Short mmCIF file of C-alpha atoms in Angstrom, two decimals:
data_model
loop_
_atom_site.label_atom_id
_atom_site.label_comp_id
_atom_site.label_asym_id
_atom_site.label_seq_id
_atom_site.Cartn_x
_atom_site.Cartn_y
_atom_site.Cartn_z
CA UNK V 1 87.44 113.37 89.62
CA UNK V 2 88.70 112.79 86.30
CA UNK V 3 91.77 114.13 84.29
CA UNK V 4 92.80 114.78 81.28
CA UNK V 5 96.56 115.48 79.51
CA UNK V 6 96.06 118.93 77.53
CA UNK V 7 98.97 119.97 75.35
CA UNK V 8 98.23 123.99 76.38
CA UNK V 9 101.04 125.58 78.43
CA UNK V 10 100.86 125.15 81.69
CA UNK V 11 99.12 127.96 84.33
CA UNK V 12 102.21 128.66 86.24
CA UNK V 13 104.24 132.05 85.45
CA UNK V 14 106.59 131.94 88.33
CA UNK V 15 109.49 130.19 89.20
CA UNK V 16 109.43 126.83 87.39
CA UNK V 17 111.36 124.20 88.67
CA UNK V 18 114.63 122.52 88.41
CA UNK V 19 113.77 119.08 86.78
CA UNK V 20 110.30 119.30 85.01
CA UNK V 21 108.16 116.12 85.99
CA UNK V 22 105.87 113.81 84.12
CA UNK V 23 102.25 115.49 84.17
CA UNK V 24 103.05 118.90 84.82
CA UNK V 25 100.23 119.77 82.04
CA UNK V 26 97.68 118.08 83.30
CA UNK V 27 94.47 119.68 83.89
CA UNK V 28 91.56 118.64 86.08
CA UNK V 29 87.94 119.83 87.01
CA UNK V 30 86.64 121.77 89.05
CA UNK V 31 83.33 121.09 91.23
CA UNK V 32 82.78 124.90 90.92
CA UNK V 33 83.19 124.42 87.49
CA UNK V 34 86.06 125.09 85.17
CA UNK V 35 89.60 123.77 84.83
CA UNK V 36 92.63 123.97 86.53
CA UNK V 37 96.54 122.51 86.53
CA UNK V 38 96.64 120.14 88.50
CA UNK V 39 99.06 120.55 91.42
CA UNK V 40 100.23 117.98 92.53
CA UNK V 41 101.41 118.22 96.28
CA UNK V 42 102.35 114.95 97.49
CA UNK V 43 105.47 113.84 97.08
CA UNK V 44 105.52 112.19 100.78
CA UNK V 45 103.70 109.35 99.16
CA UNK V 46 104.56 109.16 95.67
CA UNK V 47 106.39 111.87 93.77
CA UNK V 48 105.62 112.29 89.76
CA UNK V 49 108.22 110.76 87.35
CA UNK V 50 111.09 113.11 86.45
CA UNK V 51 110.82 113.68 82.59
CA UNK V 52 113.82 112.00 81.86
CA UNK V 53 113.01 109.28 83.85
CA UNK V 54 110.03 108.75 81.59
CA UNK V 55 112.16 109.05 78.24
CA UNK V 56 115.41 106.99 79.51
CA UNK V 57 112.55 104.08 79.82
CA UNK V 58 110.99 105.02 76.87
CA UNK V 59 113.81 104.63 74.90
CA UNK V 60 114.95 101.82 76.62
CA UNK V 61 111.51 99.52 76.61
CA UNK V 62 111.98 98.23 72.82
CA UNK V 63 115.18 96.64 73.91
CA UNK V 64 113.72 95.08 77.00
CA UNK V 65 114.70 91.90 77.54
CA UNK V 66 115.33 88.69 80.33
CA UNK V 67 118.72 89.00 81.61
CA UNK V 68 121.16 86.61 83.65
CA UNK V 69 119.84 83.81 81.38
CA UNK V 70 119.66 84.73 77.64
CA UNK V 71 122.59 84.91 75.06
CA UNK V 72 120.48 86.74 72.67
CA UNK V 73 121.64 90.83 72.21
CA UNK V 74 118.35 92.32 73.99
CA UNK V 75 118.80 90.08 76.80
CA UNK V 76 122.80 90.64 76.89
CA UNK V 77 122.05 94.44 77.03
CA UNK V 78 119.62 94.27 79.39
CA UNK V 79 121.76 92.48 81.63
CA UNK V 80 124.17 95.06 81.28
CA UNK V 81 121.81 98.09 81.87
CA UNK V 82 120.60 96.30 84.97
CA UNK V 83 123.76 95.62 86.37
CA UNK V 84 125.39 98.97 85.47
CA UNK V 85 121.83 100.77 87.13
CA UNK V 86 122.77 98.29 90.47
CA UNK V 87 127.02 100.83 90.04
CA UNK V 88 125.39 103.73 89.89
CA UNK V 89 123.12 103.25 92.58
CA UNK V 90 125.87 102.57 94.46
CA UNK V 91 127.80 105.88 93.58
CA UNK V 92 124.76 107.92 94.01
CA UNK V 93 124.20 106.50 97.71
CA UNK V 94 128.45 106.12 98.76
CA UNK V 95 128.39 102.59 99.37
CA UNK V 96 131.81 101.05 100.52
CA UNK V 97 134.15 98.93 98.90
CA UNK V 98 132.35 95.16 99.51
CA UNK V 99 128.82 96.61 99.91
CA UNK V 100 125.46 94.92 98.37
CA UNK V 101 122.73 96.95 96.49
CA UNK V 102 120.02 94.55 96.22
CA UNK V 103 116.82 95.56 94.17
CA UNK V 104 113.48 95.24 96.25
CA UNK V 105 109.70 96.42 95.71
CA UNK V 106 110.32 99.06 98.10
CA UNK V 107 111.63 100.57 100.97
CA UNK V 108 108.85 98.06 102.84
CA UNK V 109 110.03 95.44 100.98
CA UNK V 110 113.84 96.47 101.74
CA UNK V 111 113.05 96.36 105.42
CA UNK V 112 111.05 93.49 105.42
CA UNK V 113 114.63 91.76 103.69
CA UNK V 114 116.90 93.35 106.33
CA UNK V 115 114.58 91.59 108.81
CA UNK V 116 114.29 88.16 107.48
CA UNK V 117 118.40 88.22 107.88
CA UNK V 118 118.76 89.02 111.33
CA UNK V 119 121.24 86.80 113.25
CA UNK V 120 119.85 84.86 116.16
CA UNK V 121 119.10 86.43 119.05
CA UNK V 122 119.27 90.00 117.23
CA UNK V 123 117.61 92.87 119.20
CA UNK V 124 115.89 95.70 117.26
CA UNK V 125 115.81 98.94 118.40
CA UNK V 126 112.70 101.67 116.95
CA UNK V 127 111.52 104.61 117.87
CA UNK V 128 108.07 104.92 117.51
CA UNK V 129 107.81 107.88 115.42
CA UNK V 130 108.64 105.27 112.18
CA UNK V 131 106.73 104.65 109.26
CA UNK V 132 105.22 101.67 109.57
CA UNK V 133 107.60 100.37 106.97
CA UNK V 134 110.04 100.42 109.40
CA UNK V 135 108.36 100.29 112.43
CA UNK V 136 106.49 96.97 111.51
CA UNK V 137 108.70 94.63 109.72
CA UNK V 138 110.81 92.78 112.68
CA UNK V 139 108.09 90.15 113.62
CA UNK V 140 110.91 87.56 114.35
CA UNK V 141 112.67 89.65 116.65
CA UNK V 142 112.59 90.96 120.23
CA UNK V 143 112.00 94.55 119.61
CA UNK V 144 112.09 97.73 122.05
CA UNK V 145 110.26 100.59 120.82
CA UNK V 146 111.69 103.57 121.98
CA UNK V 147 109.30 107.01 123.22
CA UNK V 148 109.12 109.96 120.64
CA UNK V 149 111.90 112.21 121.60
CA UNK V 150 111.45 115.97 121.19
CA UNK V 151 115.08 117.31 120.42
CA UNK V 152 117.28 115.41 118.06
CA UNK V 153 119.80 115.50 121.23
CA UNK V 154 117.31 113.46 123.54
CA UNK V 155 117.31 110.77 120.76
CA UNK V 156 120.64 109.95 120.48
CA UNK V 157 120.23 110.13 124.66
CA UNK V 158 117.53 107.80 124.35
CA UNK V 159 118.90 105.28 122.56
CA UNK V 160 122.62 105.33 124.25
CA UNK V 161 120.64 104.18 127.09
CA UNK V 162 118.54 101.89 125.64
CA UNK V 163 121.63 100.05 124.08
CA UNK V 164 123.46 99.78 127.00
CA UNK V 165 120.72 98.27 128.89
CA UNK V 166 120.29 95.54 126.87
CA UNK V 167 119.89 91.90 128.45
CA UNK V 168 121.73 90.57 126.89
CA UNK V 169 123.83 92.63 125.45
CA UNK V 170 123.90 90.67 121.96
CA UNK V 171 124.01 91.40 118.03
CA UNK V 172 121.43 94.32 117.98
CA UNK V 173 119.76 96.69 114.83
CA UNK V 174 118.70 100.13 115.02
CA UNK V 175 116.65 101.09 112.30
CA UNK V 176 115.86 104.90 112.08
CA UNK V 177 114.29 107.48 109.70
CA UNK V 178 116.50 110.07 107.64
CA UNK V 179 113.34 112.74 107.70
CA UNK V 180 109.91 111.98 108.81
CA UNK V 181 107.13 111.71 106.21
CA UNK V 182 104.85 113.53 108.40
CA UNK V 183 106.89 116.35 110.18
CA UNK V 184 110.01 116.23 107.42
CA UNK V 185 112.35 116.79 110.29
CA UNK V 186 115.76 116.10 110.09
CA UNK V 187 117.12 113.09 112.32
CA UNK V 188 120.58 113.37 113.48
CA UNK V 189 121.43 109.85 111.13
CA UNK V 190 125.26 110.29 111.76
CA UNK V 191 125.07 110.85 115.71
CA UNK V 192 122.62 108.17 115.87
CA UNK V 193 124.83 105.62 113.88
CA UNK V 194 127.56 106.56 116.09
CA UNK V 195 125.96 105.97 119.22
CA UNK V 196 124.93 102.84 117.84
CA UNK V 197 128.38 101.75 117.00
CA UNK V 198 129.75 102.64 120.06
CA UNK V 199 127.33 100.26 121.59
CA UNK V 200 127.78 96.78 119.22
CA UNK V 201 124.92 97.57 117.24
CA UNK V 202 124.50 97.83 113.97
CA UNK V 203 121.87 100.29 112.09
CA UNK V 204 119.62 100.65 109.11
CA UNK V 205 118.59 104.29 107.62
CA UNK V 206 115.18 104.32 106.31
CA UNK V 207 115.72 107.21 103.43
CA UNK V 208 112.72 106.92 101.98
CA UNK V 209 111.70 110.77 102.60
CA UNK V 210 115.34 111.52 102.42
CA UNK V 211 117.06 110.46 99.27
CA UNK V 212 114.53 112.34 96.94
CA UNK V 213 115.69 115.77 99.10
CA UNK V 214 118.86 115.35 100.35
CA UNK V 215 122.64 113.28 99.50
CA UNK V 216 122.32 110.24 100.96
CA UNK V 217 126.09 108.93 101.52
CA UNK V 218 126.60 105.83 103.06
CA UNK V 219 129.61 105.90 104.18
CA UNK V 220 129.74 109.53 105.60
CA UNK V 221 127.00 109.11 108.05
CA UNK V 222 128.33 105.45 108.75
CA UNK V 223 125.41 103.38 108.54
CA UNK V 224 125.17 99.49 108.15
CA UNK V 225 122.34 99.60 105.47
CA UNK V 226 119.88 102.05 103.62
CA UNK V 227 116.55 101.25 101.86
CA UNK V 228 114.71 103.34 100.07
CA UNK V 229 111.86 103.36 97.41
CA UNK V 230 112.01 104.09 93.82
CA UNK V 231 108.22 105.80 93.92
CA UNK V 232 109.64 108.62 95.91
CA UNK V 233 112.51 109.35 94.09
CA UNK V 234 110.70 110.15 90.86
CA UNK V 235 111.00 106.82 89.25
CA UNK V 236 107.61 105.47 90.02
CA UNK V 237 108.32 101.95 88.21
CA UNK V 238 107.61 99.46 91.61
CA UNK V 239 111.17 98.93 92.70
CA UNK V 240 113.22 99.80 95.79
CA UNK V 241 116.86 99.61 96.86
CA UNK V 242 118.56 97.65 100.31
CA UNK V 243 122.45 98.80 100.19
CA UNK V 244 125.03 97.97 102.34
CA UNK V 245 126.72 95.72 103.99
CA UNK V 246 126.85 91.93 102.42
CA UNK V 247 127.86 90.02 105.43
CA UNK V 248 124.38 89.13 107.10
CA UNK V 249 122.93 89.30 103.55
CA UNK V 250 124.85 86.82 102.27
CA UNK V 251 124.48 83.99 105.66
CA UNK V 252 121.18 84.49 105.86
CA UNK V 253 118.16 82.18 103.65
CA UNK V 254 117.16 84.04 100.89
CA UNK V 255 114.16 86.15 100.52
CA UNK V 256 112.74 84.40 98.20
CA UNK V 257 113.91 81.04 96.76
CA UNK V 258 113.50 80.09 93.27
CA UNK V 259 115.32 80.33 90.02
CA UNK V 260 118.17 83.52 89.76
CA UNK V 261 119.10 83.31 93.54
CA UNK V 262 120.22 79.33 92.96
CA UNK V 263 123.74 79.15 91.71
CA UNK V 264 123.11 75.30 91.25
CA UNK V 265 120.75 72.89 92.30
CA UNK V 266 121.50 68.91 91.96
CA UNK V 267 119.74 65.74 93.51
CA UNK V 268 120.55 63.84 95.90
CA UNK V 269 121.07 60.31 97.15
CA UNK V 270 118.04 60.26 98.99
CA UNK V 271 115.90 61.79 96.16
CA UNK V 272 115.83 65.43 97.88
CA UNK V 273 117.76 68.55 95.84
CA UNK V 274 120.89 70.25 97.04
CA UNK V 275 121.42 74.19 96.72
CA UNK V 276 124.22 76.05 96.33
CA UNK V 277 122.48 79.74 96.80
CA UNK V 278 124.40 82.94 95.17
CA UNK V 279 126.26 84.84 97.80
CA UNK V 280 125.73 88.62 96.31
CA UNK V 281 122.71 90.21 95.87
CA UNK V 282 121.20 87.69 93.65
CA UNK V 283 120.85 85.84 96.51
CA UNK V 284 117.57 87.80 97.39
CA UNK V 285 116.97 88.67 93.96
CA UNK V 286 114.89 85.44 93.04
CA UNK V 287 112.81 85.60 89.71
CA UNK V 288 112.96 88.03 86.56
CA UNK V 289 113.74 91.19 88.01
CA UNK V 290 112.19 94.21 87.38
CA UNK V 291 114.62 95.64 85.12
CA UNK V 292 112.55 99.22 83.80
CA UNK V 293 112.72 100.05 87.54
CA UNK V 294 115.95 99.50 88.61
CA UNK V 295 116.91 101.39 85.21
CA UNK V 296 114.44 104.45 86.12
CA UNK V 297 115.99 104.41 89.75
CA UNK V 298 119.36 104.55 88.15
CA UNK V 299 118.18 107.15 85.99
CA UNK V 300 116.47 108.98 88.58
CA UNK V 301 120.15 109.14 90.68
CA UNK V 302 121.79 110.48 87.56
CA UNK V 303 119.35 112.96 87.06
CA UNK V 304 119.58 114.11 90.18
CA UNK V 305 123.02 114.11 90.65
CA UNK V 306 123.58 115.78 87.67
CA UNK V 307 121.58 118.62 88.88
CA UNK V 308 123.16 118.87 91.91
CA UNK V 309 121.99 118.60 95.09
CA UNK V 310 123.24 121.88 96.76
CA UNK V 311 120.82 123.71 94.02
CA UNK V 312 117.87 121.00 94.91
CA UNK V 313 118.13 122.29 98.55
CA UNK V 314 118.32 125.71 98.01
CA UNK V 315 115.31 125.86 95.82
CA UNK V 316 113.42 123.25 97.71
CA UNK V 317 114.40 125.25 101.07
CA UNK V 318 112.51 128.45 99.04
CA UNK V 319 109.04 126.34 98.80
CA UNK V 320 109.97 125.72 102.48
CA UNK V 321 109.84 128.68 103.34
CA UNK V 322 107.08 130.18 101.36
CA UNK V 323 104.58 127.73 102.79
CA UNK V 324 105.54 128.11 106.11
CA UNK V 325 105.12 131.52 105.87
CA UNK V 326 102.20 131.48 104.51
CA UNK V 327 100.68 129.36 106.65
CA UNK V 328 101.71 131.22 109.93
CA UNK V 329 99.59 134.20 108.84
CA UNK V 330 96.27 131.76 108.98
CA UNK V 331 95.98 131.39 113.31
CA UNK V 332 93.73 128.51 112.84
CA UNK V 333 96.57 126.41 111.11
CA UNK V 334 98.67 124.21 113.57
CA UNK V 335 101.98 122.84 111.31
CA UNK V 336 103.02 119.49 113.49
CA UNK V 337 106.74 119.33 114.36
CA UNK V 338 108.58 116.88 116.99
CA UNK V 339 111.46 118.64 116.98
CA UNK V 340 110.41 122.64 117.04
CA UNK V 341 109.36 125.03 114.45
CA UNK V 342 113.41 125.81 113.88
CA UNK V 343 114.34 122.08 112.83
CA UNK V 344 115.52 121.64 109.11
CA UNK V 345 113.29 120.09 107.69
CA UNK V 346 112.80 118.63 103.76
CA UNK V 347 109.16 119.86 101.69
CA UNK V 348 106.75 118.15 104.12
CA UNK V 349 104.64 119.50 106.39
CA UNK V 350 101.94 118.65 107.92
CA UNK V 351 98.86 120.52 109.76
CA UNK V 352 95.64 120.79 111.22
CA UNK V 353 92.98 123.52 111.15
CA UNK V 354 90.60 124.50 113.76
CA UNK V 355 87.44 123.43 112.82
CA UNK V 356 87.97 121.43 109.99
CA UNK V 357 88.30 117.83 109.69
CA UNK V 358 91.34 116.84 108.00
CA UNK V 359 89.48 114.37 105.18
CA UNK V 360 87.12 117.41 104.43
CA UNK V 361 89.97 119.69 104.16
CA UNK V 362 91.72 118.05 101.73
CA UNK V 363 88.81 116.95 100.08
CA UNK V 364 87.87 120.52 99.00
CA UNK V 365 91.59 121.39 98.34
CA UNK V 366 91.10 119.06 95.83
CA UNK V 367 87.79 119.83 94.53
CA UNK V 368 87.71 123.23 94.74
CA UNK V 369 91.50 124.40 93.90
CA UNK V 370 92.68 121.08 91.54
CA UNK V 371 95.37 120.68 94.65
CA UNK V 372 96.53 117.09 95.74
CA UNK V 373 97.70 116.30 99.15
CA UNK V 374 97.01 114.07 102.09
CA UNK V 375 94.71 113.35 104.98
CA UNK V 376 95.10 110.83 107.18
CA UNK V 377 97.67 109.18 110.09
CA UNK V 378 100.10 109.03 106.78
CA UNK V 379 100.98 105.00 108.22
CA UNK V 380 102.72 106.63 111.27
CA UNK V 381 99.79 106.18 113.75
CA UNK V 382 102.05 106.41 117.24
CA UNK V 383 103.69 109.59 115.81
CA UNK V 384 100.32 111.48 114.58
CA UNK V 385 99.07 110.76 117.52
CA UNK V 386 101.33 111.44 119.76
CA UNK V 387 102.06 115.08 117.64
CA UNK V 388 97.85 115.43 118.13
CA UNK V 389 97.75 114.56 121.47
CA UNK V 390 94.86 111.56 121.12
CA UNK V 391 94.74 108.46 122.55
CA UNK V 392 97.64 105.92 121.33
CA UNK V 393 95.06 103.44 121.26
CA UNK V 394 92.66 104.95 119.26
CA UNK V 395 91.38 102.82 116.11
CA UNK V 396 92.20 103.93 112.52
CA UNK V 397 93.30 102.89 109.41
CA UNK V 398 96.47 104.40 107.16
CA UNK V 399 95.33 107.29 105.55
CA UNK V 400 91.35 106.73 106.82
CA UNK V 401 89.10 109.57 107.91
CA UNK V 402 88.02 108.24 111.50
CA UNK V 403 85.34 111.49 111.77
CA UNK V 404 82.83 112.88 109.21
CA UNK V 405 83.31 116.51 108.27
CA UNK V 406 82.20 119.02 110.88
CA UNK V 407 83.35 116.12 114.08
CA UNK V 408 86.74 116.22 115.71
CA UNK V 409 89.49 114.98 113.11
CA UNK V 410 92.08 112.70 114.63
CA UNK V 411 93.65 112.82 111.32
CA UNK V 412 95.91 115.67 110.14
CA UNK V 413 96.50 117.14 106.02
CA UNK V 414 100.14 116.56 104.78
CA UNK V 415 101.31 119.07 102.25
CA UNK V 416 104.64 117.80 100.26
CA UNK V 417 106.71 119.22 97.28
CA UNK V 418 109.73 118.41 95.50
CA UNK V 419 112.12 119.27 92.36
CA UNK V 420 109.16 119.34 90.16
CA UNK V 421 106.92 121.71 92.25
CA UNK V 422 106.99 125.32 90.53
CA UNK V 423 106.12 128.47 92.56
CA UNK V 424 102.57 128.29 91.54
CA UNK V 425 101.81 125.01 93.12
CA UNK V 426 102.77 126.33 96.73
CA UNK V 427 101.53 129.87 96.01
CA UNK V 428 97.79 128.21 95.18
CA UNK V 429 98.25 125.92 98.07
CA UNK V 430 98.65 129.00 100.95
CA UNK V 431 96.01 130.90 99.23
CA UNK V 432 93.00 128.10 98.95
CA UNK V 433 94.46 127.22 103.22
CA UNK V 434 93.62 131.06 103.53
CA UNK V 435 90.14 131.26 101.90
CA UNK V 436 88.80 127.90 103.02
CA UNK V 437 89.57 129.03 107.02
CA UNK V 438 88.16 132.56 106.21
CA UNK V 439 85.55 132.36 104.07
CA UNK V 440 84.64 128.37 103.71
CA UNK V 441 83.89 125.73 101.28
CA UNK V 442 82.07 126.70 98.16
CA UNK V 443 80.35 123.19 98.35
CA UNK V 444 78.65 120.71 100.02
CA UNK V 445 80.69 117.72 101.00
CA UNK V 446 79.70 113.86 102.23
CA UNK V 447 81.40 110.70 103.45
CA UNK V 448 81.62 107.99 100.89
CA UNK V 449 83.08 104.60 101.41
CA UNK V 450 85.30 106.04 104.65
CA UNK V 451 86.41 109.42 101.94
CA UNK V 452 85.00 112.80 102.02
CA UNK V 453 83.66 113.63 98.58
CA UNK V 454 81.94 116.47 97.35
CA UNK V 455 77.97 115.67 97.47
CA UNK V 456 76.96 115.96 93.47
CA UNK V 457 73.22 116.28 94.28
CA UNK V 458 73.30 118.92 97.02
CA UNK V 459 73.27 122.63 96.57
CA UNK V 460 76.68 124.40 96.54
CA UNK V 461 77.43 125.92 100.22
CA UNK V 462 79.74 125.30 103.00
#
C-alpha cells in the first residue's frame, strides 16, 4: 500500500498522547476504499520518531560535521554534541562511576560486541525465550541454553542451578531480556543479576523492549552491561548503545580495527606496524561515527526523561489495559503469556485467533482498518513456539508466514504501542479484532512472495 503525509488534523478525538511522534498525520488507503490514519501499532520492532527527536536533528544536520579529527568549528561542535549525547546516555541509563557507553548499530550489534570480548574460557548462560539478538551472538563461546521458565521465581531457580553446576566453574555471562518482545513480560532483571553475582558471573540486560517503557538504571538492578537500540526508543537514526563496565571492553581486540579506535600506529623494525589501541570506548568505535544517531538517542533520553517516566507508565499501563480488555471479550483470541495473564507487562502483546492464520490476520488489519502490526515468530522462534505448543524444530523464517490463509498458522500477530499511541489507535485495533472474528474479511486475500496480500483482481469477500 502506499501513503501519503496530509496536513488535515488527525482522526483521533480521544486521549492523545504524551509525546506526539513523527507521522501521526499520515493517512493511508483503504482496499475497501477510502482513507484512514494510519495507526501505527508496532513499536516491538521499530517505534516512530518522537517529534523532537526529528527537530533536535533537524536543527542540528546543517552543522554536521567529522569529529575526533577536524579543528574546523562544525567538526569541533560536533565532537562536542557527540560526546556530550555519549553523558547523557549515561545519566539516562545510571551507569557507575568508570563505566563505558559505547555507540553500536544496535542492540544486535551491542551484543554481538559484548561477545567478541569474552575472556577465555567464558561460559554464557541464555534462556531460550531471547531474541535472537541475544540468543544468537556467542558463537565463540560454550553456551547453555536454559528451558523457558513459567514464573519469574522458577527463573532465577533455574539459573542458580545452572551456575552452580558449571564445569568448570570459570568467568561466566548471563545475558537476559528486561521484557519480552513477544509476551512484554516483565523479567525479574535485579533477582536475576543477583543470583548471578552470587555465583561469579557476570550479566548483560538486553533492554531493547525495556528502555522505550520503563527506567532503565544500571546501577539499581546491578547489572554488568546493557544494550539497547536506538530504533525502539523513538530515535530511528541506525545506532545502538553497549554501557557498562570498561574492564573486558577495554582487554579485549577491538570490534573493528581501523582509524578512530588506533591511538597510534608506527612501523616497525621488521617492516610490520605497531598499535597502541584506545582503551575507552573508542576502542570499538572504529570509523566516522554516526553522530545524528547518537544525538537523536541522546535526544530521545532527554525527551523522555523530561516527561517522566512514572506518567509514561501510567498512561501506557491505560492502553494496557484497554486492549486486554478488549480482547478478552472476543473467545476466539488467545493473548500468549509465559508468565500468566497477571504479569506486568509493557504495550506488547501478542495473540492468535481461532481460525485465522496469523499473516492473513494482520494482512487485513492492515488493509482493511489502515492498522500496522506484526505476524510472524517476531525472531524468537524457541519462545513462539514453545508459547504455541509446535514443534521446536519446525522450519521458519523471522517474521515469515509458514501457512497460507485458511491452513494452521504456526505464526502468531503482535500488537505493540508506546508514548505516541493515542486512544484511537488501540480503540480501532479491539474493534477491527472484533469484526474480523465475527463477521470476516471484507476481501479476498493471496500469498505473494511468502506475504499475505490482498488479491487486487478477485471479487471482494472473505
Amino acid at each position: 500500500m502506499s501513503a501519503r503525509a496530509t496536513t488535515a488534523e488527525p482522526v483521533c478525538t480521544a486521549a492523545e498522547p504524551l509525546l506526539p511522534v513523527l507521522g501521526r498525520e499520515v493517512t493511508v488507503p483503504l482496499v475497501t476504499g477510502g482513507e484512514v490514519t494510519y495507526a501505527a501499532l508496532d513499536y516491538a520492532a521499530s517505534a516512530p520518531a518522537l517529534q523532537r527527536v526529528w527537530d533536535d536533528v533537524a536543527a542540528y544536520a546543517p552543522y554536521y560535521g567529522s569529529v575526533h579529527r577536524g579543528a574546523g568549528y562544525l567538526s569541533q561542535l560536533s565532537t562536542d554534541l557527540f560526546e556530550n549525547a555519549r553523558r547523557t546516555v549515561a545519566g539516562f541509563l545510571g551507569c557507575r562511576e568508570g563505566d563505558q557507553v559505547v555507540f553500536t548499530r544496535s542492540t544486535t550489534d551491542s551484543l554481538n560486541l559484548l561477545a567478541a570480548a569474552l575472556p577465555a574460557g567464558c561460559q554464557v548462560f541464555v534462556f531460550e525465550t531471547e531474541h535472537h539478538a541475544s540468543l544468537l551472538p556467542w558463537r565463540d563461546a560454550r553456551v547453555t541454553y536454559l528451558d523457558a521458565p513459567r514464573t519469574p521465581a522458577e527463573a532465577v531457580d533455574t539459573l542458580e542451578r545452572a551456575l552452580a553446576d558449571r564445569d568448570p566453574y570459570g568467568p561466566a555471562l548471563v545475558c537476559v531480556t528486561g521484557a519480552s518482545n513477544v509476551t512484554g513480560e516483565l523479567w525479574p532483571v535485579r533477582e536475576l543479576a543477583a543470583a548471578a553475582h552470587a555465583h561469579g558471573a557476570r550479566i548483560v540486560l538486553d533492554a531493547a523492549q525495556l528502555a522505550p517503557h520503563h527506567p532503565v538504571d544500571v546501577a539499581d538492578l546491578d547489572v554488568d552491561w546493557i544494550a539497547f537500540s536506538g530504533h525502539k526508543l523513538y530515535a530511528p537514526f541506525g545506532s545502538g548503545v553497549l554501557a557498562g563496565r570498561a574492564d573486558w571492553l577495554r582487554t579485549a581486540e577491538p570490534y573493528l580495527a581501523g582509524g578512530g579506535a588506533s591511538r597510534k600506529v608506527s612501523r616497525r623494525a621488521d617492516g610490520g606496524v605497531e598499535v597502541e589501541w584506545h582503551q575507552d570506548a573508542a576502542r570499538h568505535e572504529a570509523g566516522s561515527p554516526n553522530v545524528i544517531g547518537a544525538y537523536a538517542i541522546a535526544s530521545a533520553c532527554t525527551a523522555l526523561t523530561e516527561a517522566g517516566f512514572d506518567r509514561l507508565v501510567a498512561r501506557e499501563q491505560e492502553l494496557i489495559d484497554r486492549v486486554r480488555a478488549g480482547l478478552a471479550e472476543v473467545p476466539q483470541v488467545r493473548v500468549l503469556s509465559l508468565f500468566g495473564d497477571d504479569a506486568p507487562r509493557v504495550g506488547v502483546l501478542s495473540f492468535v485467533v481461532d481460525g485465522w492464520n496469523s499473516s492473513h490476520f494482520a494482512a487485513a488489519l492492515s488493509a482493511e482498518y489502515g492498522i500496522g502490526v506484526r505476524d510472524g515468530l517476531f525472531c524468537a522462534h524457541p519462545l513462539v513456539r514453545t508459547l504455541l505448543g509446535t514443534d521446536p524444530q519446525d522450519p521458519g523464517e523471522c517474521g515469515a508466514p509458514e501457512a497460507a490463509p485458511g491452513e494452521r498458522s504456526l505464526n502468531a500477530v503482535r500488537v505493540s504501542f508506546g508514548a505516541g499511541t493515542p486512544d484511537e489507535h488501540v480503540d480501532r485495533f479491539v474493534r477491527a479484532v472484533r469484526e474480523l472474528v465475527v463477521e470476516g474479511a471484507r476481501w479476498s486475500y493471496r500469498t505473494e512472495d511468502g506475504r499475505c496480500v490482498p488479491d487486487r483482481t478477485a471479487p471482494t469477500g472473505s
